[in-house]
Amino acid sequence: MSRLIVVSNRVSVPQAMGAAGAQGGLSVALSAALREHRGIWFGWSGKETESFTGHLDMQRNQDVTTATIDLEPQDIDEYYNGYANRTLWPLFHYRIDLTEYDRSFGEGYERVNARFADSVLPLIEPEDLVWVHDYHLLPLGAMLRDKGVTNRMGLFLHIPWPPTRLFVSLPNHEQLVESMLQYDLIGFQTEEWLDSFTHYIKKEAGLKVDADGLIQYGDRRIRACAFPIGIDYEEFVDSAWSDVAVEGCKRLKESLGHGRKMLIGVDRLDYSKGLGERFDSFGRFLTDNPEMAKDVVLLQIAPPSREDVESYQLIRHDLERKAGHINGAHADVAWVPIRYVNRGYPREELAGFYRAADIGLVTPLRDGMNLVAKEYVAAQDESDPGVLILSRFAGAAPQMPDAVLVNPHSTEEVSDAIRLALHMPLAERRRRHQALLQSVRESDVVHWREAFVRALEGPIAEIGRDAA
Ligand code: ADP
Ligand code: F6P
C-alpha cells in the first residue's frame, strides 16, 4: 500500500481529537482517514512566527505522523484571511457581493503555496501518493511539479465549485485552473460542483473532456470526479452512546422543561451557513404558530470562525441582534425561544446534544457537503429518531432525499417544515431515519478515502472510473 502525503491548510494532531472546538469537516475527516493509512499529514500549525523559517515540527501520535510549519503575520493576512477567505471562500459560495480582489492577497497566496511546496518536498518519497486538500492550496501541485515531483497527485475540493459566470470574475482565473491541471485527479463533493468545473474546462479553457470524464491537456490526462465525503460513522455512533453523550443528552432535555421540543443547529459562525435566515424562519414559525410557540426551543451552537475577517465580524453582530430581537419579542419569564451559544463542545457531548434534539436544522445557503447533517442522523435513537430539516443547497442534499428538504431563503418554507417535523408521526420519522442512516453508514469517511486513493493509484485511464 502506498504511503499518503496529505497536505492541507490546517492539520489536526490526533491527540487533540475530542477536544472542544470548531474543527471543521476537513480536519475531522482527515484525522479519521489517517488513523488507518500510513503516511504524513503536512500543513500549517495554525501558529504565527515573527518571520518564516520553514522549520518542520514533526510529531507522531496514534500512528499518524504530522509535520507542521508556522506562518508569519503577513502570510496569515494575505493568504489565509486574504485570498483564501476574502476572495475564494465567498466567491465559491456564490457570494460575489462579499468577494474582495486585492493584488496583495494573490501574491500572498502564491508565496505561501511556494512555502508549502518547499517545506513538503523533502518529505515526499518516489512511491508516495500526494493528496492535497481544499481551496487554500489549488496551485500547490503545479509548484511541486516545477520542483521535479512526478508522483501521482490528487486534489480534493471540500467546498463548492462556482458556476462559470461567477468564477470568471476572479482575476487570473485562467492561471489558477491551469495550475490545477497538474494534478492527476481532481475530486469534488457533488456532481453539481463537478459539472460546474467541467463546464468551465470546456467553455472557458477550451479543452476536451472525453466520454470517461478525462480532461485532455497537452500530453496530460486529468480525471475530475465526484467523491462525496462522509463522517467516521463507527466512531460517531460510539461517541453518541458514550457516558458523556448520555449525560449531555439528559442534562439538555431536563433543562427544556416538561414536554418541550428542541431544534438544534450546529455550525461554524459563517455566512454560508444561513444562520440569519434560520433565525428569521424560526421567528416566523413562532409568530405563525402561537399555539405551539411556547413548546419549542432552538439551540444554536455557533463557535466563532475566521474572526479577523470583517464579513465574519458583521455576521456575528447581525446574529446577536437577531437572536436578541426574537427573544425580546417572544420570551416570557420561564421560556426563551433561542439559546444562542458561541463555543465549541467535545464531540461526545455534541453527539448527546444532537440526540436530545427533535429536529436537526441544517440550512446552509450553500455548502460543499455539510457533515453536521450526517452527524445529526448518526446520533439519533433509532427507536425514536428526530427529523432532519436540510437545505437543498447543501452538498449533502442529493445523498439525503429522506430529509425534509427546504429552500433556506424562504422563511415560510422553513417555518412550514418545522411545523411538519414537529407533527411527524413516529412511523414516518423511523422510515425516513432508517433510509438516511443507511446512506450515512454506507458513504462514510472510510469509503470516501478508499474511493479517492484507489482512483489516484489506479492506471491513469482508469482513474476515478468507479470512484463514488
Ligand atoms: P465546515 O467544514 O464548513 O465547518 P461541516 O458541517 O462539514 O462544515 O463540518 C463541521 C464540523 O465541525 C463537524 O464535524 C462539526 O461537528 C464540527 N463542529 C461544528 N461546530 C462545533 C462545535 N460547536 N463544537 C464542536 N464541533 C463543532
Ligand atoms: O470544510 C471547509 C473548511 O474551510 C476546511 O477547509 C476548514 O478546515 C474548515 O472549513 C474550517 O475552516 P478554518 O480552517 O478556516 O477554521
Short mmCIF file of C-alpha atoms and ligand atoms in Angstrom, two decimals:
data_model
loop_
_atom_site.label_atom_id
_atom_site.label_comp_id
_atom_site.label_asym_id
_atom_site.label_seq_id
_atom_site.Cartn_x
_atom_site.Cartn_y
_atom_site.Cartn_z
CA MET A 1 0.00 0.00 0.00
CA SER A 2 1.44 3.40 -0.97
CA ARG A 3 2.13 5.97 1.69
CA LEU A 4 -0.09 9.01 1.67
CA ILE A 5 1.29 12.51 1.90
CA VAL A 6 -1.73 14.57 2.86
CA VAL A 7 -1.40 18.32 2.56
CA SER A 8 -3.99 20.74 3.92
CA ASN A 9 -4.04 24.22 5.33
CA ARG A 10 -4.95 23.01 8.80
CA VAL A 11 -3.58 19.93 10.49
CA SER A 12 -5.35 18.47 13.46
CA VAL A 13 -2.95 16.48 15.64
CA PRO A 14 -4.80 13.25 16.58
CA GLN A 15 -4.36 13.67 20.34
CA ALA A 16 -6.46 16.80 20.09
CA MET A 17 -9.43 14.84 18.73
CA GLY A 18 -12.40 15.09 21.00
CA ALA A 19 -11.27 18.40 22.38
CA ALA A 20 -13.69 21.28 22.26
CA GLY A 21 -13.52 23.49 19.23
CA ALA A 22 -14.81 24.07 15.75
CA GLN A 23 -12.54 21.64 13.96
CA GLY A 24 -14.36 21.79 10.66
CA GLY A 25 -15.30 18.94 8.37
CA LEU A 26 -11.92 18.69 6.72
CA SER A 27 -9.85 18.05 9.80
CA VAL A 28 -12.41 15.71 11.34
CA ALA A 29 -12.48 13.61 8.16
CA LEU A 30 -8.72 13.52 7.67
CA SER A 31 -7.94 12.56 11.23
CA ALA A 32 -10.18 9.55 10.72
CA ALA A 33 -8.62 8.69 7.36
CA LEU A 34 -5.02 8.91 8.56
CA ARG A 35 -5.67 6.77 11.60
CA GLU A 36 -5.89 3.81 9.23
CA HIS A 37 -3.49 4.77 6.46
CA ARG A 38 0.31 5.06 6.69
CA GLY A 39 1.59 8.50 5.83
CA ILE A 40 2.32 12.06 6.81
CA TRP A 41 -0.06 14.95 7.23
CA PHE A 42 1.56 18.27 6.38
CA GLY A 43 0.24 21.80 6.80
CA TRP A 44 0.10 24.98 8.81
CA SER A 45 0.28 24.65 12.59
CA GLY A 46 -2.23 27.48 12.99
CA LYS A 47 0.56 29.39 14.82
CA GLU A 48 2.24 32.63 13.98
CA THR A 49 6.00 33.22 13.91
CA GLU A 50 7.75 36.59 13.58
CA SER A 51 9.36 35.63 10.29
CA PHE A 52 9.04 32.42 8.30
CA THR A 53 11.81 29.87 8.95
CA GLY A 54 10.49 26.73 7.25
CA HIS A 55 11.12 24.77 10.45
CA LEU A 56 9.16 21.50 10.38
CA ASP A 57 7.58 20.37 13.62
CA MET A 58 7.26 16.59 13.24
CA GLN A 59 5.10 14.64 15.69
CA ARG A 60 3.83 11.10 15.87
CA ASN A 61 0.56 10.38 17.67
CA GLN A 62 -1.74 7.39 17.35
CA ASP A 63 0.08 6.09 14.26
CA VAL A 64 -0.23 9.39 12.39
CA THR A 65 2.83 11.50 11.63
CA THR A 66 2.15 15.20 11.34
CA ALA A 67 4.55 17.83 10.04
CA THR A 68 3.66 21.47 10.50
CA ILE A 69 5.11 24.87 9.74
CA ASP A 70 4.37 28.23 11.36
CA LEU A 71 3.47 31.22 9.18
CA GLU A 72 4.38 34.87 9.58
CA PRO A 73 1.73 37.58 10.11
CA GLN A 74 1.83 38.85 6.53
CA ASP A 75 1.28 35.27 5.26
CA ILE A 76 -1.71 34.79 7.52
CA ASP A 77 -3.15 38.13 6.49
CA GLU A 78 -2.73 37.81 2.75
CA TYR A 79 -3.06 34.04 2.26
CA TYR A 80 -5.46 32.76 4.95
CA ASN A 81 -7.53 35.84 5.84
CA GLY A 82 -6.98 37.33 2.39
CA TYR A 83 -7.07 35.21 -0.75
CA ALA A 84 -8.46 32.06 0.86
CA ASN A 85 -11.18 33.61 3.00
CA ARG A 86 -11.94 37.02 1.47
CA THR A 87 -11.62 36.00 -2.16
CA LEU A 88 -12.05 32.29 -2.85
CA TRP A 89 -14.38 31.32 0.02
CA PRO A 90 -17.10 33.92 -0.70
CA LEU A 91 -16.80 33.52 -4.48
CA PHE A 92 -17.01 29.73 -4.30
CA HIS A 93 -20.07 30.05 -2.02
CA TYR A 94 -21.77 32.28 -4.64
CA ARG A 95 -21.27 35.43 -2.52
CA ILE A 96 -19.76 37.70 -5.12
CA ASP A 97 -21.05 40.65 -3.06
CA LEU A 98 -18.58 39.71 -0.31
CA THR A 99 -15.70 38.78 -2.60
CA GLU A 100 -12.66 41.03 -2.37
CA TYR A 101 -9.97 41.18 -5.04
CA ASP A 102 -6.68 42.59 -3.88
CA ARG A 103 -3.38 42.02 -5.64
CA SER A 104 -1.55 41.56 -2.35
CA PHE A 105 -3.87 38.65 -1.45
CA GLY A 106 -2.97 36.87 -4.69
CA GLU A 107 0.74 37.47 -4.06
CA GLY A 108 0.47 36.15 -0.52
CA TYR A 109 -1.41 33.07 -1.76
CA GLU A 110 1.35 32.31 -4.28
CA ARG A 111 4.06 32.94 -1.69
CA VAL A 112 2.53 30.65 0.93
CA ASN A 113 1.82 27.90 -1.62
CA ALA A 114 5.51 28.13 -2.62
CA ARG A 115 6.48 27.88 1.05
CA PHE A 116 4.29 24.81 1.43
CA ALA A 117 5.92 23.28 -1.67
CA ASP A 118 9.48 23.93 -0.40
CA SER A 119 8.67 22.55 3.04
CA VAL A 120 6.81 19.39 2.00
CA LEU A 121 9.21 18.49 -0.84
CA PRO A 122 11.83 16.69 1.35
CA LEU A 123 9.07 14.53 2.87
CA ILE A 124 7.94 13.07 -0.48
CA GLU A 125 9.41 9.69 -1.47
CA PRO A 126 9.18 8.26 -5.01
CA GLU A 127 6.29 5.84 -4.42
CA ASP A 128 4.16 8.19 -2.29
CA LEU A 129 0.74 9.42 -3.30
CA VAL A 130 0.29 13.13 -2.69
CA TRP A 131 -3.21 14.22 -1.68
CA VAL A 132 -3.80 17.97 -1.46
CA HIS A 133 -6.92 19.43 0.15
CA ASP A 134 -9.08 22.42 -0.47
CA TYR A 135 -9.14 25.92 -1.84
CA HIS A 136 -6.15 27.14 0.14
CA LEU A 137 -3.77 25.05 -1.94
CA LEU A 138 -5.05 24.93 -5.53
CA PRO A 139 -1.67 25.76 -7.18
CA LEU A 140 0.46 23.58 -4.87
CA GLY A 141 0.54 20.61 -7.27
CA ALA A 142 1.92 22.74 -10.11
CA MET A 143 4.60 24.15 -7.81
CA LEU A 144 5.63 20.64 -6.81
CA ARG A 145 5.76 19.57 -10.48
CA ASP A 146 8.09 22.55 -11.14
CA LYS A 147 10.37 21.13 -8.48
CA GLY A 148 10.51 17.77 -10.25
CA VAL A 149 7.82 15.81 -8.38
CA THR A 150 6.47 13.13 -10.72
CA ASN A 151 4.36 11.27 -8.14
CA ARG A 152 0.65 10.77 -8.56
CA MET A 153 -1.02 13.87 -7.11
CA GLY A 154 -4.67 14.41 -6.32
CA LEU A 155 -6.67 17.42 -5.19
CA PHE A 156 -9.93 17.27 -3.27
CA LEU A 157 -12.05 20.41 -3.02
CA HIS A 158 -14.18 20.46 0.14
CA ILE A 159 -16.25 23.46 -0.90
CA PRO A 160 -18.46 24.11 -3.94
CA TRP A 161 -17.07 24.97 -7.36
CA PRO A 162 -18.97 28.05 -8.59
CA PRO A 163 -20.79 28.38 -11.91
CA THR A 164 -18.55 29.63 -14.74
CA ARG A 165 -20.31 33.01 -14.87
CA LEU A 166 -19.26 33.70 -11.31
CA PHE A 167 -15.85 32.09 -11.46
CA VAL A 168 -14.67 34.22 -14.40
CA SER A 169 -14.93 37.32 -12.20
CA LEU A 170 -11.76 36.08 -10.46
CA PRO A 171 -8.73 37.89 -11.85
CA ASN A 172 -6.24 35.32 -13.22
CA HIS A 173 -8.81 32.52 -13.15
CA GLU A 174 -7.12 31.03 -16.24
CA GLN A 175 -3.78 30.59 -14.47
CA LEU A 176 -5.39 29.20 -11.35
CA VAL A 177 -7.23 26.48 -13.29
CA GLU A 178 -4.17 25.79 -15.46
CA SER A 179 -2.17 25.14 -12.30
CA MET A 180 -4.85 22.69 -11.12
CA LEU A 181 -4.35 20.65 -14.27
CA GLN A 182 -1.01 19.47 -12.91
CA TYR A 183 -2.89 17.14 -10.56
CA ASP A 184 -3.79 13.69 -11.90
CA LEU A 185 -7.13 13.53 -10.14
CA ILE A 186 -9.43 16.35 -9.02
CA GLY A 187 -12.24 15.42 -6.63
CA PHE A 188 -15.41 17.35 -5.86
CA GLN A 189 -18.10 16.77 -3.27
CA THR A 190 -21.03 16.52 -5.69
CA GLU A 191 -21.93 16.08 -9.34
CA GLU A 192 -23.15 19.68 -9.32
CA TRP A 193 -19.74 21.13 -8.47
CA LEU A 194 -18.10 18.69 -10.90
CA ASP A 195 -20.45 19.85 -13.68
CA SER A 196 -19.58 23.49 -12.99
CA PHE A 197 -15.87 22.70 -13.22
CA THR A 198 -16.27 20.65 -16.40
CA HIS A 199 -18.36 23.44 -17.91
CA TYR A 200 -15.51 25.89 -17.28
CA ILE A 201 -12.95 23.46 -18.69
CA LYS A 202 -14.90 23.06 -21.92
CA LYS A 203 -16.36 26.53 -22.43
CA GLU A 204 -13.67 28.82 -21.00
CA ALA A 205 -10.47 26.82 -21.13
CA GLY A 206 -11.47 25.29 -24.49
CA LEU A 207 -10.20 21.83 -23.52
CA LYS A 208 -11.68 18.48 -24.48
CA VAL A 209 -13.28 16.26 -21.90
CA ASP A 210 -13.85 12.74 -23.22
CA ALA A 211 -16.81 10.49 -22.50
CA ASP A 212 -14.99 8.99 -19.50
CA GLY A 213 -14.51 12.44 -17.96
CA LEU A 214 -10.81 12.63 -18.79
CA ILE A 215 -9.58 16.16 -19.45
CA GLN A 216 -7.07 16.34 -22.29
CA TYR A 217 -4.45 19.00 -21.55
CA GLY A 218 -1.44 18.78 -23.88
CA ASP A 219 0.06 15.37 -23.21
CA ARG A 220 -1.57 15.18 -19.78
CA ARG A 221 -4.85 13.49 -18.94
CA ILE A 222 -6.60 14.53 -15.76
CA ARG A 223 -9.66 12.94 -14.29
CA ALA A 224 -12.25 15.04 -12.49
CA CYS A 225 -14.77 13.14 -10.40
CA ALA A 226 -17.29 13.46 -7.54
CA PHE A 227 -16.41 11.78 -4.22
CA PRO A 228 -18.94 12.82 -1.55
CA ILE A 229 -17.25 12.92 1.84
CA GLY A 230 -18.76 11.18 4.88
CA ILE A 231 -18.32 11.04 8.61
CA ASP A 232 -16.44 8.45 10.67
CA TYR A 233 -19.69 6.57 11.22
CA GLU A 234 -18.50 3.94 13.70
CA GLU A 235 -16.61 6.49 15.78
CA PHE A 236 -19.55 8.86 15.83
CA VAL A 237 -22.12 6.25 16.81
CA ASP A 238 -19.79 5.12 19.63
CA SER A 239 -19.44 8.76 20.73
CA ALA A 240 -23.19 9.18 20.65
CA TRP A 241 -23.71 6.35 23.17
CA SER A 242 -20.78 7.22 25.44
CA ASP A 243 -21.41 8.17 29.09
CA VAL A 244 -20.59 11.80 28.26
CA ALA A 245 -23.18 11.83 25.45
CA VAL A 246 -25.87 10.14 27.52
CA GLU A 247 -25.27 12.63 30.33
CA GLY A 248 -25.22 15.60 27.88
CA CYS A 249 -28.49 14.44 26.31
CA LYS A 250 -30.18 14.01 29.69
CA ARG A 251 -28.97 17.36 31.04
CA LEU A 252 -30.18 19.20 27.97
CA LYS A 253 -33.60 17.50 27.97
CA GLU A 254 -34.10 18.28 31.66
CA SER A 255 -33.24 21.92 31.04
CA LEU A 256 -36.02 22.23 28.45
CA GLY A 257 -38.83 21.63 30.87
CA HIS A 258 -41.60 19.06 30.62
CA GLY A 259 -42.78 18.13 27.10
CA ARG A 260 -40.92 20.91 25.35
CA LYS A 261 -39.33 20.08 21.97
CA MET A 262 -35.92 21.20 20.82
CA LEU A 263 -34.44 22.14 17.46
CA ILE A 264 -30.66 22.16 17.14
CA GLY A 265 -28.29 23.97 14.81
CA VAL A 266 -24.52 23.40 14.97
CA ASP A 267 -22.35 25.41 12.62
CA ARG A 268 -19.16 27.41 12.44
CA LEU A 269 -20.22 31.03 12.59
CA ASP A 270 -20.09 31.54 8.83
CA TYR A 271 -22.37 33.49 6.49
CA SER A 272 -22.59 30.45 4.19
CA LYS A 273 -24.47 28.55 6.91
CA GLY A 274 -27.63 30.65 6.57
CA LEU A 275 -27.87 31.40 10.29
CA GLY A 276 -29.61 34.76 9.88
CA GLU A 277 -32.23 33.22 7.59
CA ARG A 278 -32.61 30.34 10.07
CA PHE A 279 -33.31 32.72 12.96
CA ASP A 280 -35.79 34.61 10.80
CA SER A 281 -37.53 31.35 9.86
CA PHE A 282 -37.76 30.28 13.46
CA GLY A 283 -39.11 33.73 14.40
CA ARG A 284 -41.70 33.32 11.67
CA PHE A 285 -42.64 29.89 12.99
CA LEU A 286 -43.22 31.40 16.46
CA THR A 287 -45.39 34.15 15.01
CA ASP A 288 -47.37 31.86 12.70
CA ASN A 289 -47.92 29.08 15.25
CA PRO A 290 -48.70 30.81 18.55
CA GLU A 291 -50.37 27.67 19.92
CA MET A 292 -47.10 25.72 19.60
CA ALA A 293 -44.62 28.53 20.18
CA LYS A 294 -44.01 28.05 23.88
CA ASP A 295 -43.42 24.34 23.41
CA VAL A 296 -40.26 24.72 21.34
CA VAL A 297 -36.70 25.93 21.83
CA LEU A 298 -33.99 26.45 19.22
CA LEU A 299 -30.49 25.68 20.46
CA GLN A 300 -27.99 27.23 18.07
CA ILE A 301 -24.35 26.38 18.72
CA ALA A 302 -22.10 28.56 16.60
CA PRO A 303 -18.44 28.86 17.57
CA PRO A 304 -16.73 31.94 16.08
CA SER A 305 -14.65 31.35 12.97
CA ARG A 306 -12.15 33.44 10.93
CA GLU A 307 -12.60 36.32 13.34
CA ASP A 308 -10.10 38.64 11.64
CA VAL A 309 -12.23 38.80 8.51
CA GLU A 310 -14.74 41.65 8.53
CA SER A 311 -17.64 39.75 6.96
CA TYR A 312 -17.41 37.26 9.84
CA GLN A 313 -17.47 40.09 12.40
CA LEU A 314 -20.55 41.52 10.72
CA ILE A 315 -22.45 38.23 10.66
CA ARG A 316 -21.68 37.77 14.34
CA HIS A 317 -23.17 41.18 15.21
CA ASP A 318 -26.11 40.54 12.96
CA LEU A 319 -26.93 37.23 14.64
CA GLU A 320 -26.63 38.67 18.13
CA ARG A 321 -29.07 41.38 17.12
CA LYS A 322 -31.50 38.92 15.53
CA ALA A 323 -31.43 36.47 18.44
CA GLY A 324 -31.96 39.37 20.88
CA HIS A 325 -34.80 40.74 18.80
CA ILE A 326 -36.66 37.40 18.50
CA ASN A 327 -36.12 36.56 22.16
CA GLY A 328 -37.25 40.04 23.17
CA ALA A 329 -40.42 39.71 21.11
CA HIS A 330 -41.41 36.20 22.22
CA ALA A 331 -39.79 35.21 25.54
CA ASP A 332 -41.56 35.12 28.88
CA VAL A 333 -40.19 34.71 32.37
CA ALA A 334 -39.91 30.91 32.17
CA TRP A 335 -39.02 30.42 28.49
CA VAL A 336 -36.55 31.87 25.99
CA PRO A 337 -37.06 30.65 22.40
CA ILE A 338 -33.46 30.87 21.12
CA ARG A 339 -30.49 29.65 23.10
CA TYR A 340 -27.54 31.04 21.20
CA VAL A 341 -24.15 29.67 22.26
CA ASN A 342 -20.82 30.77 20.75
CA ARG A 343 -18.49 27.98 21.79
CA GLY A 344 -17.21 24.57 20.77
CA TYR A 345 -18.04 21.31 22.56
CA PRO A 346 -16.24 17.97 22.81
CA ARG A 347 -17.54 15.62 20.14
CA GLU A 348 -19.14 13.20 22.60
CA GLU A 349 -21.07 15.96 24.30
CA LEU A 350 -22.13 17.35 20.94
CA ALA A 351 -23.38 13.90 19.92
CA GLY A 352 -25.53 13.82 23.05
CA PHE A 353 -26.93 17.26 22.20
CA TYR A 354 -27.85 16.08 18.70
CA ARG A 355 -29.75 13.15 20.18
CA ALA A 356 -31.64 15.37 22.57
CA ALA A 357 -32.97 17.38 19.63
CA ASP A 358 -36.30 16.54 17.97
CA ILE A 359 -35.23 18.45 14.86
CA GLY A 360 -31.81 18.99 13.28
CA LEU A 361 -31.91 22.31 11.46
CA VAL A 362 -29.19 22.32 8.79
CA THR A 363 -29.97 25.17 6.42
CA PRO A 364 -26.84 26.49 4.71
CA LEU A 365 -27.30 28.84 1.76
CA ARG A 366 -24.52 26.94 0.03
CA ASP A 367 -22.26 24.23 1.44
CA GLY A 368 -19.69 21.89 -0.11
CA MET A 369 -21.10 18.94 1.88
CA ASN A 370 -22.15 19.64 5.49
CA LEU A 371 -21.10 16.89 7.84
CA VAL A 372 -23.32 18.17 10.65
CA ALA A 373 -26.35 16.79 8.75
CA LYS A 374 -24.75 13.33 8.76
CA GLU A 375 -23.67 13.57 12.40
CA TYR A 376 -27.20 14.50 13.45
CA VAL A 377 -28.60 11.38 11.74
CA ALA A 378 -25.91 9.09 13.20
CA ALA A 379 -26.56 10.35 16.74
CA GLN A 380 -30.31 9.62 16.78
CA ASP A 381 -32.04 6.95 18.81
CA GLU A 382 -33.34 4.59 16.09
CA SER A 383 -36.46 3.77 18.06
CA ASP A 384 -37.48 7.42 18.41
CA PRO A 385 -35.44 9.49 15.95
CA GLY A 386 -35.55 13.21 15.32
CA VAL A 387 -36.24 14.80 11.93
CA LEU A 388 -33.53 16.34 9.75
CA ILE A 389 -34.52 19.57 8.00
CA LEU A 390 -31.89 20.09 5.33
CA SER A 391 -31.19 22.83 2.83
CA ARG A 392 -31.42 21.73 -0.78
CA PHE A 393 -28.26 23.80 -1.34
CA ALA A 394 -26.09 21.65 0.93
CA GLY A 395 -23.81 19.19 -0.86
CA ALA A 396 -25.33 16.52 1.37
CA ALA A 397 -28.85 17.01 -0.07
CA PRO A 398 -28.57 14.66 -3.08
CA GLN A 399 -27.48 11.86 -0.74
CA MET A 400 -30.20 12.60 1.82
CA PRO A 401 -33.53 12.81 -0.04
CA ASP A 402 -35.38 11.46 3.02
CA ALA A 403 -34.63 14.58 4.98
CA VAL A 404 -37.24 17.34 4.86
CA LEU A 405 -35.58 19.39 2.11
CA VAL A 406 -36.09 23.14 2.18
CA ASN A 407 -35.12 26.34 0.44
CA PRO A 408 -33.34 28.22 3.27
CA HIS A 409 -34.08 31.59 1.67
CA SER A 410 -37.81 31.07 2.20
CA THR A 411 -38.77 31.72 5.82
CA GLU A 412 -42.29 30.41 5.05
CA GLU A 413 -40.99 27.13 3.69
CA VAL A 414 -38.67 26.55 6.65
CA SER A 415 -41.39 27.54 9.10
CA ASP A 416 -43.76 25.03 7.43
CA ALA A 417 -41.05 22.36 7.57
CA ILE A 418 -40.62 22.92 11.33
CA ARG A 419 -44.34 22.52 11.81
CA LEU A 420 -44.39 19.36 9.67
CA ALA A 421 -41.43 17.87 11.56
CA LEU A 422 -42.99 18.59 14.97
CA HIS A 423 -46.16 16.75 13.91
CA MET A 424 -44.48 13.90 12.05
CA PRO A 425 -45.76 10.50 13.21
CA LEU A 426 -43.26 8.08 14.72
CA ALA A 427 -43.59 5.58 11.85
CA GLU A 428 -42.65 8.21 9.28
CA ARG A 429 -39.77 9.50 11.40
CA ARG A 430 -38.42 5.97 11.66
CA ARG A 431 -38.79 5.27 7.95
CA ARG A 432 -37.00 8.45 6.97
CA HIS A 433 -34.32 7.95 9.59
CA GLN A 434 -33.57 4.36 8.50
CA ALA A 435 -33.08 5.49 4.91
CA LEU A 436 -30.84 8.39 5.98
CA LEU A 437 -28.85 6.22 8.34
CA GLN A 438 -28.16 3.69 5.62
CA SER A 439 -26.78 6.37 3.34
CA VAL A 440 -24.63 7.89 6.13
CA ARG A 441 -23.30 4.44 7.07
CA GLU A 442 -22.56 3.33 3.52
CA SER A 443 -20.90 6.52 2.33
CA ASP A 444 -18.73 7.12 5.39
CA VAL A 445 -15.27 8.65 5.53
CA VAL A 446 -13.56 5.29 5.03
CA HIS A 447 -15.49 4.75 1.80
CA TRP A 448 -14.57 8.27 0.68
CA ARG A 449 -10.89 7.87 1.39
CA GLU A 450 -10.68 4.43 -0.21
CA ALA A 451 -12.51 5.58 -3.33
CA PHE A 452 -10.21 8.59 -3.76
CA VAL A 453 -6.98 6.72 -3.04
CA ARG A 454 -7.97 3.77 -5.24
CA ALA A 455 -8.70 6.20 -8.06
CA LEU A 456 -5.43 8.07 -7.53
CA GLU A 457 -3.24 4.98 -7.58
CA GLY A 458 -5.10 3.18 -10.40
CA PRO A 459 -3.93 3.17 -14.04
CA ILE A 460 -4.27 6.72 -15.32
CA ALA A 461 -7.06 5.91 -17.80
CA GLU A 462 -8.95 4.16 -15.02
CA ILE A 463 -8.63 6.98 -12.53
CA GLY A 464 -11.88 7.70 -10.83
CA ARG A 465 -13.97 5.42 -13.05
CA ASP A 466 -15.68 3.59 -10.23
CA ALA A 467 -14.94 6.30 -7.72
CA ALA A 468 -18.07 7.33 -5.94
P1 ADP B 1 -17.49 23.16 7.79
O1 ADP B 1 -16.44 22.22 7.27
O2 ADP B 1 -17.85 24.22 6.80
O3 ADP B 1 -17.19 23.74 9.12
P2 ADP B 1 -19.21 20.79 8.22
O4 ADP B 1 -20.63 20.71 8.68
O5 ADP B 1 -18.90 19.95 7.05
O6 ADP B 1 -18.88 22.33 7.97
O7 ADP B 1 -18.26 20.34 9.41
C1 ADP B 1 -18.27 20.97 10.66
C2 ADP B 1 -17.59 20.06 11.67
O8 ADP B 1 -17.24 20.86 12.80
C3 ADP B 1 -18.50 18.96 12.15
O9 ADP B 1 -17.75 17.78 12.34
C4 ADP B 1 -19.00 19.50 13.50
O10 ADP B 1 -19.30 18.51 14.44
C5 ADP B 1 -17.82 20.34 13.96
N1 ADP B 1 -18.33 21.43 14.81
C6 ADP B 1 -19.09 22.46 14.41
N2 ADP B 1 -19.44 23.23 15.48
C7 ADP B 1 -18.88 22.65 16.56
C8 ADP B 1 -18.89 22.94 17.95
N3 ADP B 1 -19.53 24.00 18.44
N4 ADP B 1 -18.21 22.11 18.79
C9 ADP B 1 -17.56 21.04 18.27
N5 ADP B 1 -17.54 20.71 16.97
C10 ADP B 1 -18.18 21.50 16.13
O1 F6P B 2 -14.57 22.39 5.04
C1 F6P B 2 -14.22 23.67 4.63
C2 F6P B 2 -13.20 24.30 5.56
O2 F6P B 2 -12.80 25.50 5.03
C3 F6P B 2 -11.98 23.47 5.78
O3 F6P B 2 -11.01 23.59 4.78
C4 F6P B 2 -11.56 24.04 7.08
O4 F6P B 2 -10.68 23.25 7.82
C5 F6P B 2 -12.88 24.22 7.81
O5 F6P B 2 -13.77 24.57 6.82
C6 F6P B 2 -12.80 25.23 8.94
O6 F6P B 2 -12.29 26.46 8.49
P1 F6P B 2 -10.97 27.11 9.07
O7 F6P B 2 -9.86 26.13 8.88
O8 F6P B 2 -10.78 28.38 8.31
O9 F6P B 2 -11.25 27.34 10.52
#
